[in-house]
Structure formats: structure tokens, C-alpha cells
Protein backbone atom coordinates (compact mmCIF):
# COMPACT_ATOMS: atom_id res chain seq x y z
CA MET A 1 -58.42 -22.02 20.84
CA LEU A 2 -58.32 -19.82 17.38
CA SER A 3 -55.13 -18.28 18.54
CA LYS A 4 -53.61 -21.98 18.53
CA LEU A 5 -54.98 -22.94 15.30
CA ILE A 6 -53.69 -19.52 13.49
CA PHE A 7 -50.25 -19.98 15.13
CA ALA A 8 -50.31 -23.87 14.00
CA PHE A 9 -51.46 -22.77 10.30
CA ILE A 10 -48.40 -20.33 10.23
CA LEU A 11 -45.94 -22.41 11.57
CA LEU A 12 -47.19 -24.96 9.07
CA LEU A 13 -47.07 -22.19 5.91
CA SER A 14 -43.68 -21.35 6.96
CA THR A 15 -42.32 -24.74 7.18
CA ALA A 16 -43.71 -25.74 3.84
CA VAL A 17 -41.96 -22.60 2.17
CA TYR A 18 -38.53 -23.38 3.82
CA ALA A 19 -39.02 -27.02 2.56
CA GLN A 20 -39.16 -25.68 -1.08
CA GLN A 21 -36.81 -27.31 -3.83
CA SER A 22 -35.88 -26.35 -6.94
CA GLN A 23 -35.68 -28.79 -9.72
CA GLY A 24 -34.01 -28.62 -12.95
CA LYS A 25 -31.56 -29.80 -15.78
CA VAL A 26 -28.20 -28.49 -16.76
CA TYR A 27 -27.24 -28.98 -20.38
CA ALA A 28 -25.08 -27.69 -23.39
CA GLU A 29 -25.59 -28.13 -26.82
CA ASP A 30 -28.18 -31.00 -26.41
CA LYS A 31 -26.22 -32.68 -23.85
CA PRO A 32 -26.48 -33.13 -20.12
CA LEU A 33 -23.70 -32.03 -18.01
CA GLU A 34 -22.42 -34.10 -14.89
CA GLY A 35 -20.80 -32.23 -12.11
CA VAL A 36 -22.05 -28.71 -12.93
CA LEU A 37 -21.70 -26.71 -9.45
CA ILE A 38 -25.12 -25.01 -8.34
CA ILE A 39 -24.72 -22.82 -5.57
CA ASN A 40 -27.91 -20.92 -3.49
CA LYS A 41 -25.78 -18.05 -2.52
CA THR A 42 -28.35 -16.56 -0.57
CA GLN A 43 -28.94 -19.64 1.82
CA ASP A 44 -25.13 -21.09 1.55
CA LEU A 45 -26.09 -23.99 -0.11
CA MET A 46 -24.62 -26.09 -2.82
CA THR A 47 -25.29 -29.49 -5.05
CA SER A 48 -23.92 -30.59 -8.10
CA THR A 49 -25.66 -32.20 -11.12
CA ASN A 50 -25.51 -35.96 -11.80
CA ARG A 51 -24.76 -38.18 -14.63
CA TRP A 52 -28.30 -37.07 -16.33
CA GLY A 53 -27.46 -33.24 -15.72
CA ASP A 54 -30.44 -32.90 -13.07
CA PHE A 55 -30.36 -31.24 -9.78
CA GLU A 56 -32.60 -30.59 -6.70
CA ILE A 57 -31.60 -28.07 -4.15
CA ALA A 58 -33.24 -26.06 -1.42
CA ALA A 59 -34.66 -22.57 -2.69
CA GLN A 60 -37.28 -19.77 -2.26
CA LEU A 61 -38.67 -17.22 -4.09
CA GLY A 62 -35.76 -14.62 -4.68
CA ASP A 63 -33.01 -16.60 -3.96
CA SER A 64 -29.78 -16.38 -6.17
CA LEU A 65 -28.77 -19.74 -7.62
CA ILE A 66 -25.40 -19.71 -9.23
CA PHE A 67 -24.03 -22.40 -12.13
CA SER A 68 -20.82 -23.16 -12.47
CA TYR A 69 -18.73 -25.39 -14.72
CA SER A 70 -15.04 -25.10 -15.91
CA PHE A 71 -14.85 -24.29 -19.55
CA PHE A 72 -18.31 -22.46 -19.43
CA GLU A 73 -19.70 -19.17 -18.72
CA THR A 74 -20.98 -18.87 -14.84
CA GLN A 75 -24.62 -18.01 -14.80
CA ILE A 76 -26.66 -16.65 -11.80
CA HIS A 77 -30.48 -17.16 -11.89
CA GLN A 78 -32.95 -15.47 -9.45
CA VAL A 79 -35.80 -18.00 -8.23
CA GLU A 80 -38.96 -17.33 -9.74
CA ALA A 81 -42.41 -18.76 -8.74
CA TYR A 82 -42.26 -21.43 -11.69
CA GLN A 83 -38.72 -22.81 -10.66
CA LEU A 84 -40.32 -24.08 -7.32
CA GLU A 85 -43.24 -25.81 -9.02
CA GLU A 86 -41.44 -27.22 -12.15
CA THR A 87 -38.57 -28.95 -13.61
CA TRP A 88 -36.75 -26.08 -15.23
CA VAL A 89 -33.46 -25.85 -18.11
CA VAL A 90 -30.43 -24.30 -17.64
CA GLU A 91 -28.38 -24.16 -20.60
CA LEU A 92 -24.26 -23.16 -20.35
CA LYS A 93 -22.67 -21.55 -22.80
CA GLU A 94 -18.88 -22.26 -23.70
CA SER A 95 -16.73 -19.58 -22.25
CA ARG A 96 -13.66 -18.03 -24.13
CA ASN A 97 -11.78 -16.81 -20.92
CA GLU A 98 -8.21 -17.26 -21.15
CA LEU A 99 -7.95 -18.29 -17.42
CA ASP A 100 -10.06 -21.51 -18.21
CA ALA A 101 -6.98 -22.86 -20.53
CA VAL A 102 -4.31 -21.99 -17.86
CA THR A 103 -5.95 -22.93 -14.72
CA ILE A 104 -4.37 -26.10 -13.83
CA THR A 105 -1.46 -27.54 -15.92
CA ALA A 106 0.88 -30.43 -15.20
CA THR A 107 3.69 -28.41 -16.81
CA ASN A 108 5.07 -25.30 -18.20
CA LYS A 109 7.60 -24.53 -21.10
CA VAL A 110 10.39 -22.72 -20.51
CA LYS A 111 11.62 -20.87 -22.81
CA GLU A 112 14.91 -21.75 -24.62
CA PHE A 113 17.99 -19.44 -23.84
CA ARG A 114 19.49 -18.51 -27.16
CA VAL A 115 22.91 -16.46 -26.65
CA GLU A 116 22.93 -15.00 -30.23
CA GLU A 117 19.36 -13.75 -29.84
CA TYR A 118 20.40 -12.29 -26.35
CA ASP A 119 23.92 -10.70 -27.67
CA LYS A 120 22.08 -9.03 -30.57
CA ASN A 121 19.23 -7.74 -28.37
CA PHE A 122 21.49 -6.65 -25.93
CA ASN A 123 23.86 -4.71 -28.19
CA THR A 124 20.88 -2.95 -30.18
CA TRP A 125 20.00 -1.85 -26.91
CA LEU A 126 23.03 -0.79 -25.77
CA GLN A 127 23.74 1.29 -29.06
CA LYS A 128 20.42 2.90 -28.51
CA ASP A 129 21.04 3.89 -24.70
CA ILE A 130 24.90 5.13 -25.37
CA GLN A 131 22.72 7.65 -27.81
CA GLU A 132 20.29 8.68 -25.31
CA HIS A 133 22.65 8.65 -22.14
CA PRO A 134 26.11 9.41 -23.90
CA GLU A 135 27.76 11.04 -20.14
CA LEU A 136 27.19 7.24 -18.85
CA TYR A 137 29.61 5.86 -21.57
CA SER A 138 32.50 8.48 -20.62
CA PRO A 139 36.03 6.97 -20.47
CA GLY A 140 36.59 5.80 -17.11
CA PRO A 141 39.62 6.03 -14.64
CA SER A 142 41.35 3.45 -16.76
CA GLY A 143 41.31 5.28 -19.96
CA SER A 144 39.53 2.06 -21.55
CA GLY A 145 36.80 4.07 -23.27
CA ILE A 146 33.79 2.82 -21.59
CA ASP A 147 32.34 2.68 -18.23
CA PHE A 148 31.75 -1.10 -17.55
CA ILE A 149 30.88 -0.87 -14.06
CA ALA A 150 28.05 1.60 -15.35
CA ILE A 151 26.79 -0.62 -17.66
CA GLY A 152 27.00 -3.38 -15.32
CA LYS A 153 24.89 -1.43 -13.06
CA MET A 154 22.35 -0.80 -15.67
CA VAL A 155 21.96 -4.06 -16.47
CA TRP A 156 21.41 -5.59 -13.11
CA ASN A 157 19.02 -2.46 -12.48
CA SER A 158 17.00 -3.49 -15.47
CA ILE A 159 16.69 -7.15 -14.62
CA LYS A 160 15.60 -6.34 -11.08
CA LYS A 161 12.83 -4.14 -12.29
CA ASP A 162 11.74 -6.29 -14.98
CA LYS A 163 11.53 -9.17 -12.04
CA LYS A 164 9.70 -6.77 -9.69
CA GLU A 165 7.39 -5.96 -12.27
CA LYS A 166 6.21 -9.68 -13.43
CA ALA A 167 5.82 -10.40 -9.74
CA GLU A 168 3.35 -7.49 -8.94
CA ASP A 169 1.63 -8.36 -12.08
CA PRO A 170 -1.86 -10.07 -10.59
CA ASN A 171 -2.98 -10.96 -14.00
CA ARG A 172 0.26 -12.96 -14.69
CA PHE A 173 0.45 -16.84 -14.77
CA ARG A 174 1.84 -17.77 -11.32
CA ILE A 175 1.99 -21.41 -9.35
CA LEU A 176 -0.01 -21.23 -5.97
CA LYS A 177 1.87 -21.86 -3.05
CA LEU A 178 1.05 -24.10 -0.11
CA GLY A 179 1.30 -21.18 2.49
CA GLU A 180 -0.65 -18.93 0.27
CA LEU A 181 -3.51 -21.32 0.44
CA GLU A 182 -3.20 -21.96 4.30
CA ALA A 183 -3.25 -18.24 4.64
CA PHE A 184 -6.08 -17.89 2.27
CA PHE A 185 -8.16 -20.10 4.20
CA LYS A 186 -7.62 -18.29 7.38
CA LYS A 187 -8.63 -14.75 6.46
CA ASP A 188 -11.06 -15.41 3.57
CA ALA A 189 -14.97 -14.66 4.83
CA PHE A 190 -16.27 -17.60 2.49
CA PHE A 191 -13.43 -20.11 1.86
CA ASN A 192 -12.83 -21.00 5.35
CA GLN A 193 -12.90 -23.89 7.88
CA ASP A 194 -16.75 -23.97 7.69
CA LEU A 195 -16.36 -24.70 3.96
CA LEU A 196 -13.51 -27.18 4.70
CA ARG A 197 -15.71 -29.10 7.45
CA ASN A 198 -19.30 -28.84 6.36
CA GLN A 199 -19.60 -28.45 2.42
CA LEU A 200 -16.17 -30.49 1.36
CA ALA A 201 -16.26 -32.99 4.09
CA VAL A 202 -12.44 -32.41 5.41
CA THR A 203 -11.77 -32.72 8.75
CA GLN A 204 -9.06 -31.24 10.76
CA GLU A 205 -6.64 -33.88 10.70
CA GLU A 206 -7.49 -34.83 6.52
CA GLU A 207 -6.69 -30.89 5.78
CA PRO A 208 -2.95 -30.70 5.28
CA LEU A 209 -3.10 -33.91 2.92
CA PHE A 210 -6.19 -32.37 1.16
CA PHE A 211 -4.33 -29.14 0.71
CA ASP A 212 -1.21 -30.93 -0.60
CA TYR A 213 -3.80 -33.19 -2.97
CA CYS A 214 -4.94 -30.19 -4.71
CA LEU A 215 -1.94 -28.88 -5.14
CA GLU A 216 -0.02 -31.79 -6.38
CA GLN A 217 -0.80 -30.45 -10.26
CA GLN A 218 0.41 -26.71 -10.86
CA VAL A 219 -2.53 -24.47 -9.79
CA ASP A 220 -2.93 -21.01 -11.22
CA ALA A 221 -2.77 -18.24 -8.11
CA ARG A 222 -5.23 -16.11 -10.17
CA LEU A 223 -7.89 -18.48 -8.85
CA LEU A 224 -7.88 -16.64 -5.54
CA GLN A 225 -9.11 -13.69 -6.88
CA ASP A 226 -12.52 -12.35 -6.07
CA LYS A 227 -13.73 -12.58 -9.63
CA ASN A 228 -12.31 -16.35 -10.20
CA GLU A 229 -14.07 -17.42 -6.73
CA MET A 230 -16.81 -19.47 -8.40
CA ARG A 231 -14.01 -21.33 -10.68
CA PHE A 232 -12.02 -22.14 -7.29
CA LEU A 233 -14.84 -23.41 -5.66
CA GLU A 234 -15.62 -25.89 -8.57
CA TYR A 235 -12.14 -26.81 -8.56
CA LEU A 236 -12.30 -27.90 -4.79
CA MET A 237 -15.53 -29.41 -4.91
CA LYS A 238 -13.90 -31.88 -7.56
CA ARG A 239 -10.70 -32.19 -5.68
CA SER A 240 -12.39 -32.98 -2.30
CA ALA A 241 -14.99 -35.61 -4.50
CA GLU A 242 -11.48 -37.22 -5.79
CA PHE A 243 -9.90 -37.06 -2.24
CA HIS A 244 -12.93 -38.89 -0.54
CA LYS A 245 -12.99 -41.53 -3.23
CA LEU A 246 -9.04 -42.30 -2.69
CA ASN A 247 -9.53 -42.37 0.97
CA ALA A 248 -12.39 -44.61 0.67
CA ALA A 249 -10.39 -47.09 -1.45
CA ASN A 250 -7.54 -47.23 0.82
């Protein structure tokens, strides 16, 4: 009988611990923030603040809570005892991260091509290169004085090299493509089918439409980098909420 009572007590205690909730309020500059993403990284749970900045999430002592919001610095808090017993406050600070300003953009300005500027720059480069590599500018077989074939090859190689360097630069702005997003969700350990189905509530039938909806604006491919995973998750949460609202309206 005693052993049964002890077992029941332990079971009740463990259930109470597991059912603990952490409640709080998130604000910035004395104003509550709505839509702040709160993630319990330890238990793989997430929620967001309401219009008054309030939140409630299941947590245990020592869990890691992540607070993420656009244009604000991400904060990580390790749950302490008082944060399970009383309402606590999180103050977010504005971020100066350049990615925040270019994550999503409707249009990209294309630099105007100016012939005069190009000719001036090319002539400057050509004169400098003639001085550094005179052997490449020796008279050709026709006796014209300048080997234009060599010049053409150098210009073409220079253009190809510049394009390759830009394409390989991971910190350069580049629009995320649908194929990249689909492949990312197939191989990533966190951004996967489980996240789509259970956290974002996107069904298998809705998945193609949801991806199209996410990419209808030009999205910075740098969001897929590990250091930006919280911003990417926040973006997906907001887009999924909009997506479901549109579906419900239709």
C-alpha cells in the first residue's frame, strides 16, 4: 500500500512539473509587442505574443526560451524558478543588422548602364593593363598594332570571373528560388515536414501553394543560413498565419 502511495505521489509530482507554464509580457520602449515569436528550444514548442504583448508557454526549469521579432535583437533566456511562479517581462532592443532591412523587398533597383562611364573605366583599365602586360598587346598577324582577340579574351574572362565571385559570395543579396526552398525543407533537421504539418499547420496538399505564397515577394536567400534561422522561422510563422486567414476567407 505504501509503495502505491509513493508511486502515485511521484507520478503527481512529475505531472505537475511537466505542466508548468511560463507567463510573461514582451515590450519595447514602453509599448507591448504583438506577434513576437517565443520558442522553447528545449522542448521544441513555440507560441507568439497577443496584442497586449502577453505570452504563455510550457516550460521547465533550465529550458531555453528564444524571443525573436523583426527589426529587434533576438534574445535567449534560460528559465529560472521565478519565471515559472510569476509573470515576468522581456524588453527587446532594436537591431541594426543589415539583413533586417533587405530580408524581403518588393522591387530591386537596377543600376543604370552609362556608356560614357563604361568607356572611361574601360580605357583606364586598358591603359593600365598595357603597361603591366605589354606582351599581350604586341602587333597581331595583320600588323594592325593591337591584338584585339587577346583583349576580347581578357575582357570576357574578367566578366566571367566577376560573375562567379558574386555568385559564390554567401553574404551577397540573392533572391530565394522555389527549388532551393523545397530542397531545404527536405534536408534540414529543423525546417522539415514535421514543422510544416504540426507547427505551421500546412497540409501536404497545401504545401506547394504555401511555398508559392511565401515567395510571392522577393525573399533574401541568406535567411537559410544557420545564423538567421530564427528570423526565417518568424517569417514562416507570419506567412502561415496570413495563408490560413486567406484560405478561411475563401
